[in-house]
Amino acid sequence: MQKFLLTALFLCSLVYAKAQGSNSPILFIYDASGSMWGELAGKTKKEIASDVLASTVGKLPENQPIGLIAYGHRTKGDCDDIEYLVELSNRSKTNITKAVEGINPIGKTPLARSATMAINSLKANQTKATLILITDGIESCDGDLCKVVAEAKASGIDFKLHIVGFGLKDGEKEQLKCAAKAGDGNYYDAMDAAALNDGLTEATTQTVDKPAANFSVYALKNGQPVDAWVRPTNTATKKELDGARTYRDTARVYLPAGKYEIEVKPLEDSDIPATTILVELKEGEVKHQDVSFDGGKLEVSTTNNGEPWDAMVKVLDKTTGKVVSSTRTYARSKQMEVPAGHYKVTYQALTIEGIDINFEVADVEVKPATTTPISHNFKSGIA
């Protein structure tokens, strides 16, 4: 009996250990090029990246395997200065933070060669992993990161690549975006410590263990990308699923087959209200939607027996019924900026008694860069 209990206990411990260690490794590829001594808001990018990475690692599950590759930290001008500082099998957060603290940025930016080292280690270990590349610069060793990633994916190596661009200029991002897309991951644009923290935090949650994204959103206004948060909610269960942020690019999420209300909320230009789109996904289906916040204006006015009159006016999304904008006229013409689309408009006359103080216009179309006038005349005291 005692032997049976010991055997059972041993088997249970194996099951527990397997469950605890079931997450695939996360491998950080860390920029230690000389440009990391550049400053943002009075601190070097090295200091900021070190602090934020330590914070990010600290939030990971206790038994999460975490590895670290650094480039440019030992020899100036050497495109082969790439080193595995912490192996993939590591489960100590302290090992990562200590390794990062000891890095002295002096070298070049061999992005393609660093990715090749990471990918080759996955192949050698026959494991899958989430790769997170942090860089403040573009390739400086004549490599083609996007090509390396695409070829590795085509060969069947299982990984997801996220890239966090730290303090990059607009013309420096396209190759990185290409590589992230080829690696089934996201590109995160970080211009300060807060954005770096947001990008790394989200990247560590969008792991290779999760199903591949099957729905994507690109938000824009007046032809320019808008940073926005995308929140999907299952219409049947009312459960909110994991969302994503566009970072002025494309947000990608995984949605099981079903119908969803997806709120797209701009994180800049606070005058732009959120919009909600309805999406249905079938098994195996992949969809994309551009969401335009190009605004138009509604010019509303109210009268009572032909005289200017005070009223409350609400503009509701025609699809969801949610209030997009509202105003009080105070007996004057008022303008409201809303995204282009179809709306229901409701009026409630103030300081009029009776049953006819409410009025509804079922369908008003607002077009981009145009002003749509709409008015209503209440009639009171007339037999």
mmCIF file of C-alpha atoms in Angstrom:
data_model
loop_
_atom_site.group_PDB
_atom_site.id
_atom_site.type_symbol
_atom_site.label_atom_id
_atom_site.label_comp_id
_atom_site.label_asym_id
_atom_site.label_seq_id
_atom_site.Cartn_x
_atom_site.Cartn_y
_atom_site.Cartn_z
ATOM 1 C CA MET A 1 0.000 0.000 0.000
ATOM 2 C CA GLN A 2 2.803 2.393 0.900
ATOM 3 C CA LYS A 3 4.549 1.580 -2.386
ATOM 4 C CA PHE A 4 1.337 2.322 -4.290
ATOM 5 C CA LEU A 5 0.927 5.683 -2.535
ATOM 6 C CA LEU A 6 4.525 6.658 -3.248
ATOM 7 C CA THR A 7 4.108 5.721 -6.914
ATOM 8 C CA ALA A 8 0.881 7.709 -7.152
ATOM 9 C CA LEU A 9 2.508 10.708 -5.482
ATOM 10 C CA PHE A 10 5.437 10.519 -7.889
ATOM 11 C CA LEU A 11 3.151 10.388 -10.925
ATOM 12 C CA CYS A 12 1.127 13.330 -9.618
ATOM 13 C CA SER A 13 4.304 15.343 -9.158
ATOM 14 C CA LEU A 14 5.268 14.632 -12.763
ATOM 15 C CA VAL A 15 1.866 15.795 -13.993
ATOM 16 C CA TYR A 16 2.143 18.943 -11.862
ATOM 17 C CA ALA A 17 5.652 19.672 -13.100
ATOM 18 C CA LYS A 18 4.543 19.225 -16.697
ATOM 19 C CA ALA A 19 1.608 21.563 -16.169
ATOM 20 C CA GLN A 20 3.829 24.148 -14.526
ATOM 21 C CA GLY A 21 6.364 23.951 -17.339
ATOM 22 C CA SER A 22 3.888 23.820 -20.219
ATOM 23 C CA ASN A 23 4.572 27.351 -21.509
ATOM 24 C CA SER A 24 6.919 27.519 -24.471
ATOM 25 C CA PRO A 25 10.066 29.627 -23.944
ATOM 26 C CA ILE A 26 10.216 33.370 -24.491
ATOM 27 C CA LEU A 27 13.517 34.481 -26.017
ATOM 28 C CA PHE A 28 14.458 38.158 -25.849
ATOM 29 C CA ILE A 29 16.878 39.488 -28.481
ATOM 30 C CA TYR A 30 18.373 42.592 -26.929
ATOM 31 C CA ASP A 31 19.971 45.587 -28.647
ATOM 32 C CA ALA A 32 23.378 46.479 -27.195
ATOM 33 C CA SER A 33 24.531 48.632 -30.102
ATOM 34 C CA GLY A 34 26.318 51.897 -29.358
ATOM 35 C CA SER A 35 23.225 53.981 -30.122
ATOM 36 C CA MET A 36 21.599 52.699 -26.922
ATOM 37 C CA TRP A 37 23.587 55.396 -25.110
ATOM 38 C CA GLY A 38 21.344 57.963 -26.788
ATOM 39 C CA GLU A 39 18.930 59.767 -24.463
ATOM 40 C CA LEU A 40 15.165 60.032 -24.211
ATOM 41 C CA ALA A 41 13.634 62.346 -21.595
ATOM 42 C CA GLY A 42 16.933 62.665 -19.730
ATOM 43 C CA LYS A 43 17.732 58.938 -19.485
ATOM 44 C CA THR A 44 19.773 56.745 -21.778
ATOM 45 C CA LYS A 45 17.889 54.217 -23.864
ATOM 46 C CA LYS A 46 20.050 51.560 -22.198
ATOM 47 C CA GLU A 47 18.744 52.573 -18.752
ATOM 48 C CA ILE A 48 15.144 52.727 -19.927
ATOM 49 C CA ALA A 49 15.285 49.402 -21.763
ATOM 50 C CA SER A 50 17.009 47.686 -18.836
ATOM 51 C CA ASP A 51 14.422 48.936 -16.336
ATOM 52 C CA VAL A 52 11.431 48.136 -18.546
ATOM 53 C CA LEU A 53 12.699 44.677 -19.466
ATOM 54 C CA ALA A 54 13.248 43.879 -15.777
ATOM 55 C CA SER A 55 9.680 44.989 -15.049
ATOM 56 C CA THR A 56 8.315 42.932 -17.945
ATOM 57 C CA VAL A 57 10.186 39.798 -16.908
ATOM 58 C CA GLY A 58 8.990 40.298 -13.336
ATOM 59 C CA LYS A 59 5.377 39.982 -14.490
ATOM 60 C CA LEU A 60 5.890 36.630 -16.225
ATOM 61 C CA PRO A 61 4.677 33.365 -14.644
ATOM 62 C CA GLU A 62 7.106 31.964 -12.081
ATOM 63 C CA ASN A 63 8.004 28.864 -14.092
ATOM 64 C CA GLN A 64 8.193 30.568 -17.499
ATOM 65 C CA PRO A 65 11.291 29.552 -19.515
ATOM 66 C CA ILE A 66 13.121 32.769 -20.522
ATOM 67 C CA GLY A 67 16.229 33.139 -22.664
ATOM 68 C CA LEU A 68 18.326 36.140 -23.717
ATOM 69 C CA ILE A 69 20.461 36.913 -26.746
ATOM 70 C CA ALA A 70 22.382 40.201 -26.965
ATOM 71 C CA TYR A 71 24.216 41.766 -29.868
ATOM 72 C CA GLY A 72 26.824 44.531 -30.025
ATOM 73 C CA HIS A 73 27.897 44.244 -26.382
ATOM 74 C CA ARG A 74 31.522 43.078 -26.636
ATOM 75 C CA THR A 75 33.253 44.400 -29.736
ATOM 76 C CA LYS A 76 32.863 47.657 -31.609
ATOM 77 C CA GLY A 77 32.198 47.237 -35.339
ATOM 78 C CA ASP A 78 31.854 43.432 -35.235
ATOM 79 C CA CYS A 79 28.795 42.055 -37.054
ATOM 80 C CA ASP A 80 29.322 38.656 -35.417
ATOM 81 C CA ASP A 81 29.212 40.047 -31.882
ATOM 82 C CA ILE A 82 26.104 38.066 -30.917
ATOM 83 C CA GLU A 83 25.876 35.934 -27.791
ATOM 84 C CA TYR A 84 23.447 33.676 -25.989
ATOM 85 C CA LEU A 85 23.651 35.215 -22.505
ATOM 86 C CA VAL A 86 20.887 33.105 -20.948
ATOM 87 C CA GLU A 87 19.836 29.755 -22.412
ATOM 88 C CA LEU A 88 16.253 28.863 -23.343
ATOM 89 C CA SER A 89 15.954 26.351 -20.511
ATOM 90 C CA ASN A 90 16.423 29.090 -17.889
ATOM 91 C CA ARG A 91 13.510 29.707 -15.502
ATOM 92 C CA SER A 92 15.172 32.341 -13.323
ATOM 93 C CA LYS A 93 14.035 35.941 -13.789
ATOM 94 C CA THR A 94 17.089 37.118 -11.861
ATOM 95 C CA ASN A 95 19.406 35.571 -14.446
ATOM 96 C CA ILE A 96 17.812 37.750 -17.121
ATOM 97 C CA THR A 97 17.886 41.013 -15.178
ATOM 98 C CA LYS A 98 21.493 40.509 -14.043
ATOM 99 C CA ALA A 99 22.603 39.740 -17.586
ATOM 100 C CA VAL A 100 20.913 42.868 -18.950
ATOM 101 C CA GLU A 101 22.382 45.052 -16.193
ATOM 102 C CA GLY A 102 25.872 43.894 -17.127
ATOM 103 C CA ILE A 103 25.571 44.773 -20.819
ATOM 104 C CA ASN A 104 27.760 47.579 -22.193
ATOM 105 C CA PRO A 105 26.404 48.778 -25.570
ATOM 106 C CA ILE A 106 29.235 49.501 -28.025
ATOM 107 C CA GLY A 107 28.622 47.601 -31.252
ATOM 108 C CA LYS A 108 26.634 47.303 -34.448
ATOM 109 C CA THR A 109 23.077 46.130 -35.183
ATOM 110 C CA PRO A 110 23.204 42.667 -36.827
ATOM 111 C CA LEU A 111 19.461 41.999 -36.750
ATOM 112 C CA ALA A 112 19.379 39.229 -39.366
ATOM 113 C CA ARG A 113 22.320 37.355 -37.837
ATOM 114 C CA SER A 114 20.825 37.635 -34.345
ATOM 115 C CA ALA A 115 17.519 36.231 -35.580
ATOM 116 C CA THR A 116 19.399 33.435 -37.341
ATOM 117 C CA MET A 117 21.129 32.464 -34.074
ATOM 118 C CA ALA A 118 17.787 32.404 -32.266
ATOM 119 C CA ILE A 119 16.040 30.400 -34.988
ATOM 120 C CA ASN A 120 18.901 27.896 -35.275
ATOM 121 C CA SER A 121 18.725 27.270 -31.528
ATOM 122 C CA LEU A 122 15.028 26.429 -31.836
ATOM 123 C CA LYS A 123 15.802 24.026 -34.648
ATOM 124 C CA ALA A 124 18.638 22.389 -32.697
ATOM 125 C CA ASN A 125 16.513 22.015 -29.559
ATOM 126 C CA GLN A 126 13.420 20.981 -31.531
ATOM 127 C CA THR A 127 11.329 23.464 -29.599
ATOM 128 C CA LYS A 128 9.023 26.349 -30.386
ATOM 129 C CA ALA A 129 9.337 29.784 -28.799
ATOM 130 C CA THR A 130 8.187 33.373 -28.778
ATOM 131 C CA LEU A 131 10.976 35.670 -29.978
ATOM 132 C CA ILE A 132 10.886 39.318 -28.884
ATOM 133 C CA LEU A 133 13.395 41.603 -30.594
ATOM 134 C CA ILE A 134 14.113 44.979 -28.982
ATOM 135 C CA THR A 135 15.998 47.399 -31.220
ATOM 136 C CA ASP A 136 16.642 51.123 -31.407
ATOM 137 C CA GLY A 137 18.076 50.937 -34.919
ATOM 138 C CA ILE A 138 17.915 49.304 -38.318
ATOM 139 C CA GLU A 139 20.102 46.555 -39.753
ATOM 140 C CA SER A 140 23.735 47.715 -40.013
ATOM 141 C CA CYS A 141 25.382 44.499 -41.217
ATOM 142 C CA ASP A 142 23.854 44.056 -44.699
ATOM 143 C CA GLY A 143 21.425 41.386 -43.527
ATOM 144 C CA ASP A 144 17.786 40.940 -44.549
ATOM 145 C CA LEU A 145 15.784 40.255 -41.397
ATOM 146 C CA CYS A 146 12.456 39.884 -43.182
ATOM 147 C CA LYS A 147 13.910 37.297 -45.579
ATOM 148 C CA VAL A 148 15.534 35.321 -42.743
ATOM 149 C CA VAL A 149 12.246 35.157 -40.843
ATOM 150 C CA ALA A 150 10.144 34.278 -43.893
ATOM 151 C CA GLU A 151 12.505 31.479 -44.939
ATOM 152 C CA ALA A 152 12.564 30.041 -41.411
ATOM 153 C CA LYS A 153 8.769 30.022 -41.312
ATOM 154 C CA ALA A 154 8.603 28.380 -44.727
ATOM 155 C CA SER A 155 10.965 25.633 -43.515
ATOM 156 C CA GLY A 156 8.510 24.716 -40.756
ATOM 157 C CA ILE A 157 10.289 26.108 -37.690
ATOM 158 C CA ASP A 158 7.625 26.974 -35.121
ATOM 159 C CA PHE A 159 8.014 30.437 -33.594
ATOM 160 C CA LYS A 160 6.347 33.814 -33.297
ATOM 161 C CA LEU A 161 8.402 36.988 -33.694
ATOM 162 C CA HIS A 162 7.428 40.305 -32.123
ATOM 163 C CA ILE A 163 9.562 43.393 -32.689
ATOM 164 C CA VAL A 164 9.664 46.469 -30.461
ATOM 165 C CA GLY A 165 11.176 49.480 -32.204
ATOM 166 C CA PHE A 166 12.539 51.874 -29.596
ATOM 167 C CA GLY A 167 12.865 55.516 -30.627
ATOM 168 C CA LEU A 168 12.898 54.806 -34.369
ATOM 169 C CA LYS A 169 12.185 57.349 -37.088
ATOM 170 C CA ASP A 170 9.363 56.842 -39.591
ATOM 171 C CA GLY A 171 11.642 55.707 -42.423
ATOM 172 C CA GLU A 172 13.285 53.052 -40.263
ATOM 173 C CA LYS A 173 10.287 50.870 -39.483
ATOM 174 C CA GLU A 174 9.225 49.144 -42.709
ATOM 175 C CA GLN A 175 11.748 46.277 -42.653
ATOM 176 C CA LEU A 176 10.926 45.601 -39.015
ATOM 177 C CA LYS A 177 7.196 45.561 -39.733
ATOM 178 C CA CYS A 178 7.842 43.192 -42.623
ATOM 179 C CA ALA A 179 9.805 40.830 -40.378
ATOM 180 C CA ALA A 180 7.193 40.877 -37.607
ATOM 181 C CA LYS A 181 4.442 40.095 -40.093
ATOM 182 C CA ALA A 182 6.501 37.274 -41.622
ATOM 183 C CA GLY A 183 6.985 35.910 -38.098
ATOM 184 C CA ASP A 184 3.225 35.895 -37.346
ATOM 185 C CA GLY A 185 3.834 38.575 -34.731
ATOM 186 C CA ASN A 186 3.372 42.279 -34.163
ATOM 187 C CA TYR A 187 5.496 45.377 -34.526
ATOM 188 C CA TYR A 188 5.293 47.739 -31.544
ATOM 189 C CA ASP A 189 6.425 51.338 -31.889
ATOM 190 C CA ALA A 190 7.839 52.759 -28.647
ATOM 191 C CA MET A 191 8.959 56.381 -28.363
ATOM 192 C CA ASP A 192 9.227 56.476 -24.562
ATOM 193 C CA ALA A 193 9.392 54.249 -21.487
ATOM 194 C CA ALA A 194 5.610 53.928 -21.170
ATOM 195 C CA ALA A 195 5.180 52.779 -24.764
ATOM 196 C CA LEU A 196 8.118 50.378 -24.416
ATOM 197 C CA ASN A 197 6.478 48.894 -21.334
ATOM 198 C CA ASP A 198 3.135 48.551 -23.133
ATOM 199 C CA GLY A 199 4.739 46.919 -26.154
ATOM 200 C CA LEU A 200 6.817 44.414 -24.205
ATOM 201 C CA THR A 201 3.923 43.560 -21.899
ATOM 202 C CA GLU A 202 1.599 42.836 -24.806
ATOM 203 C CA ALA A 203 4.291 40.930 -26.706
ATOM 204 C CA THR A 204 4.821 38.551 -23.779
ATOM 205 C CA THR A 205 1.098 37.740 -23.725
ATOM 206 C CA GLN A 206 0.829 37.068 -27.468
ATOM 207 C CA THR A 207 2.873 33.886 -27.377
ATOM 208 C CA VAL A 208 3.486 31.103 -29.856
ATOM 209 C CA ASP A 209 1.268 28.890 -27.688
ATOM 210 C CA LYS A 210 -1.796 30.920 -28.625
ATOM 211 C CA PRO A 211 -3.701 30.238 -31.863
ATOM 212 C CA ALA A 212 -2.656 32.320 -34.848
ATOM 213 C CA ALA A 213 -4.536 35.593 -35.215
ATOM 214 C CA ASN A 214 -7.515 35.403 -37.553
ATOM 215 C CA PHE A 215 -8.872 38.950 -37.346
ATOM 216 C CA SER A 216 -7.009 42.203 -37.858
ATOM 217 C CA VAL A 217 -7.874 45.891 -37.655
ATOM 218 C CA TYR A 218 -6.176 48.923 -39.175
ATOM 219 C CA ALA A 219 -7.424 52.263 -37.848
ATOM 220 C CA LEU A 220 -6.933 55.549 -39.670
ATOM 221 C CA LYS A 221 -8.136 59.132 -39.873
ATOM 222 C CA ASN A 222 -7.737 61.367 -42.901
ATOM 223 C CA GLY A 223 -5.486 58.766 -44.493
ATOM 224 C CA GLN A 224 -3.089 58.556 -41.529
ATOM 225 C CA PRO A 225 -2.808 55.582 -39.122
ATOM 226 C CA VAL A 226 -4.296 56.064 -35.669
ATOM 227 C CA ASP A 227 -3.129 54.334 -32.486
ATOM 228 C CA ALA A 228 -6.192 52.523 -31.187
ATOM 229 C CA TRP A 229 -7.219 49.783 -28.775
ATOM 230 C CA VAL A 230 -9.289 46.896 -30.169
ATOM 231 C CA ARG A 231 -11.655 45.130 -27.734
ATOM 232 C CA PRO A 232 -13.722 42.143 -28.957
ATOM 233 C CA THR A 233 -16.808 40.945 -27.070
ATOM 234 C CA ASN A 234 -18.718 37.777 -27.953
ATOM 235 C CA THR A 235 -22.303 38.864 -28.633
ATOM 236 C CA ALA A 236 -23.784 35.580 -27.372
ATOM 237 C CA THR A 237 -21.856 35.146 -24.117
ATOM 238 C CA LYS A 238 -21.043 38.860 -23.520
ATOM 239 C CA LYS A 239 -17.504 37.719 -22.666
ATOM 240 C CA GLU A 240 -14.694 40.153 -23.508
ATOM 241 C CA LEU A 241 -11.750 38.434 -25.195
ATOM 242 C CA ASP A 242 -8.099 39.444 -25.311
ATOM 243 C CA GLY A 243 -7.724 42.650 -27.264
ATOM 244 C CA ALA A 244 -4.804 44.275 -29.025
ATOM 245 C CA ARG A 245 -3.423 47.714 -29.810
ATOM 246 C CA THR A 246 -2.707 49.003 -33.304
ATOM 247 C CA TYR A 247 0.316 51.167 -32.439
ATOM 248 C CA ARG A 248 -0.491 53.101 -35.646
ATOM 249 C CA ASP A 249 -0.257 49.833 -37.539
ATOM 250 C CA THR A 250 -2.318 46.645 -37.539
ATOM 251 C CA ALA A 251 -3.795 44.986 -34.450
ATOM 252 C CA ARG A 252 -4.240 41.218 -34.694
ATOM 253 C CA VAL A 253 -6.364 39.007 -32.450
ATOM 254 C CA TYR A 254 -7.616 35.438 -32.380
ATOM 255 C CA LEU A 255 -11.385 34.979 -32.248
ATOM 256 C CA PRO A 256 -13.083 31.574 -32.035
ATOM 257 C CA ALA A 257 -15.897 31.062 -34.539
ATOM 258 C CA GLY A 258 -18.848 33.271 -33.596
ATOM 259 C CA LYS A 259 -20.284 36.781 -33.692
ATOM 260 C CA TYR A 260 -18.551 39.735 -32.041
ATOM 261 C CA GLU A 261 -18.973 43.376 -31.207
ATOM 262 C CA ILE A 262 -15.533 44.918 -31.611
ATOM 263 C CA GLU A 263 -14.913 48.314 -30.066
ATOM 264 C CA VAL A 264 -12.143 50.321 -31.690
ATOM 265 C CA LYS A 265 -11.126 53.161 -29.379
ATOM 266 C CA PRO A 266 -8.559 55.765 -30.471
ATOM 267 C CA LEU A 267 -5.760 56.393 -27.967
ATOM 268 C CA GLU A 268 -4.824 59.736 -29.511
ATOM 269 C CA ASP A 269 -6.896 62.705 -30.689
ATOM 270 C CA SER A 270 -9.288 62.464 -27.758
ATOM 271 C CA ASP A 271 -12.015 64.214 -29.751
ATOM 272 C CA ILE A 272 -12.512 61.035 -31.787
ATOM 273 C CA PRO A 273 -15.195 58.813 -30.224
ATOM 274 C CA ALA A 274 -14.851 55.029 -30.205
ATOM 275 C CA THR A 275 -16.668 53.055 -32.852
ATOM 276 C CA THR A 276 -18.082 49.528 -32.747
ATOM 277 C CA ILE A 277 -18.103 47.085 -35.636
ATOM 278 C CA LEU A 278 -19.960 43.785 -35.901
ATOM 279 C CA VAL A 279 -17.977 40.788 -37.133
ATOM 280 C CA GLU A 280 -18.898 37.160 -37.711
ATOM 281 C CA LEU A 281 -16.138 34.578 -38.080
ATOM 282 C CA LYS A 282 -16.631 31.018 -39.252
ATOM 283 C CA GLU A 283 -14.297 28.115 -38.483
ATOM 284 C CA GLY A 284 -11.006 28.538 -40.344
ATOM 285 C CA GLU A 285 -11.912 32.002 -41.616
ATOM 286 C CA VAL A 286 -9.494 34.958 -41.579
ATOM 287 C CA LYS A 287 -10.767 38.530 -41.854
ATOM 288 C CA HIS A 288 -9.390 42.070 -41.902
ATOM 289 C CA GLN A 289 -11.164 45.381 -41.510
ATOM 290 C CA ASP A 290 -10.036 48.954 -41.948
ATOM 291 C CA VAL A 291 -11.746 51.308 -39.514
ATOM 292 C CA SER A 292 -11.856 54.912 -40.655
ATOM 293 C CA PHE A 293 -12.319 57.717 -38.182
ATOM 294 C CA ASP A 294 -12.618 60.286 -40.960
ATOM 295 C CA GLY A 295 -15.121 62.613 -39.399
ATOM 296 C CA GLY A 296 -18.127 64.443 -40.714
ATOM 297 C CA LYS A 297 -20.310 66.937 -38.903
ATOM 298 C CA LEU A 298 -23.958 66.920 -37.945
ATOM 299 C CA GLU A 299 -25.452 70.387 -37.618
ATOM 300 C CA VAL A 300 -28.583 70.093 -35.488
ATOM 301 C CA SER A 301 -31.227 72.672 -34.687
ATOM 302 C CA THR A 302 -34.645 72.611 -33.044
ATOM 303 C CA THR A 303 -37.633 74.906 -33.154
ATOM 304 C CA ASN A 304 -41.031 75.047 -31.487
ATOM 305 C CA ASN A 305 -43.784 76.474 -33.649
ATOM 306 C CA GLY A 306 -41.053 77.868 -35.862
ATOM 307 C CA GLU A 307 -39.167 79.617 -33.051
ATOM 308 C CA PRO A 308 -35.661 78.493 -31.915
ATOM 309 C CA TRP A 309 -36.038 76.047 -29.014
ATOM 310 C CA ASP A 310 -33.925 74.279 -26.424
ATOM 311 C CA ALA A 311 -33.590 70.486 -26.799
ATOM 312 C CA MET A 312 -31.390 67.496 -26.013
ATOM 313 C CA VAL A 313 -30.082 65.747 -29.129
ATOM 314 C CA LYS A 314 -28.451 62.307 -29.164
ATOM 315 C CA VAL A 315 -26.655 60.587 -32.033
ATOM 316 C CA LEU A 316 -26.751 56.773 -31.827
ATOM 317 C CA ASP A 317 -24.853 54.190 -33.851
ATOM 318 C CA LYS A 318 -27.503 52.713 -36.140
ATOM 319 C CA THR A 319 -26.061 49.196 -35.808
ATOM 320 C CA THR A 320 -25.393 48.920 -32.079
ATOM 321 C CA GLY A 321 -27.688 51.598 -30.641
ATOM 322 C CA LYS A 322 -24.811 53.056 -28.615
ATOM 323 C CA VAL A 323 -24.704 56.823 -28.087
ATOM 324 C CA VAL A 324 -21.876 58.296 -30.168
ATOM 325 C CA SER A 325 -22.411 61.966 -29.341
ATOM 326 C CA SER A 326 -24.937 64.221 -27.631
ATOM 327 C CA THR A 327 -25.516 67.905 -27.116
ATOM 328 C CA ARG A 328 -27.981 70.456 -25.810
ATOM 329 C CA THR A 329 -28.977 73.080 -28.365
ATOM 330 C CA TYR A 330 -29.877 75.956 -26.021
ATOM 331 C CA ALA A 331 -32.097 77.243 -28.865
ATOM 332 C CA ARG A 332 -29.105 77.510 -31.178
ATOM 333 C CA SER A 333 -27.658 75.514 -34.038
ATOM 334 C CA LYS A 334 -25.023 73.041 -32.774
ATOM 335 C CA GLN A 335 -22.406 70.964 -34.585
ATOM 336 C CA MET A 336 -21.192 67.505 -33.561
ATOM 337 C CA GLU A 337 -18.237 65.706 -35.165
ATOM 338 C CA VAL A 338 -18.755 61.965 -35.604
ATOM 339 C CA PRO A 339 -17.104 59.248 -37.721
ATOM 340 C CA ALA A 340 -18.607 58.763 -41.164
ATOM 341 C CA GLY A 341 -21.533 56.336 -41.111
ATOM 342 C CA HIS A 342 -25.245 55.881 -40.538
ATOM 343 C CA TYR A 343 -26.899 57.092 -37.342
ATOM 344 C CA LYS A 344 -30.201 57.415 -35.549
ATOM 345 C CA VAL A 345 -30.843 60.889 -34.122
ATOM 346 C CA THR A 346 -33.221 61.547 -31.229
ATOM 347 C CA TYR A 347 -34.614 64.883 -30.057
ATOM 348 C CA GLN A 348 -36.130 65.691 -26.679
ATOM 349 C CA ALA A 349 -37.675 69.144 -26.401
ATOM 350 C CA LEU A 350 -37.084 70.900 -23.095
ATOM 351 C CA THR A 351 -39.586 73.108 -21.211
ATOM 352 C CA ILE A 352 -42.491 71.731 -23.259
ATOM 353 C CA GLU A 353 -45.151 69.660 -21.554
ATOM 354 C CA GLY A 354 -47.077 66.925 -23.323
ATOM 355 C CA ILE A 355 -46.599 63.656 -25.146
ATOM 356 C CA ASP A 356 -44.982 65.045 -28.295
ATOM 357 C CA ILE A 357 -41.697 66.213 -26.805
ATOM 358 C CA ASN A 358 -39.650 63.378 -28.382
ATOM 359 C CA PHE A 359 -38.793 62.844 -32.019
ATOM 360 C CA GLU A 360 -36.580 60.348 -33.830
ATOM 361 C CA VAL A 361 -34.886 60.340 -37.224
ATOM 362 C CA ALA A 362 -34.258 56.679 -38.061
ATOM 363 C CA ASP A 363 -31.400 57.016 -40.554
ATOM 364 C CA VAL A 364 -29.020 59.917 -41.055
ATOM 365 C CA GLU A 365 -25.926 59.435 -43.202
ATOM 366 C CA VAL A 366 -22.805 61.392 -42.291
ATOM 367 C CA LYS A 367 -20.133 61.580 -44.986
ATOM 368 C CA PRO A 368 -16.431 62.350 -44.431
ATOM 369 C CA ALA A 369 -15.413 66.024 -44.461
ATOM 370 C CA THR A 370 -18.993 67.205 -44.960
ATOM 371 C CA THR A 371 -21.575 68.921 -42.767
ATOM 372 C CA THR A 372 -25.030 67.351 -42.711
ATOM 373 C CA PRO A 373 -27.797 69.693 -41.492
ATOM 374 C CA ILE A 374 -30.752 68.185 -39.659
ATOM 375 C CA SER A 375 -33.564 69.965 -37.834
ATOM 376 C CA HIS A 376 -36.943 69.349 -36.251
ATOM 377 C CA ASN A 377 -39.856 71.628 -35.479
ATOM 378 C CA PHE A 378 -41.938 70.745 -32.423
ATOM 379 C CA LYS A 379 -45.536 71.915 -32.377
ATOM 380 C CA SER A 380 -47.067 72.818 -29.045
ATOM 381 C CA GLY A 381 -50.296 74.501 -28.053
ATOM 382 C CA ILE A 382 -51.822 74.013 -31.502
ATOM 383 C CA ALA A 383 -55.192 72.297 -31.812
#
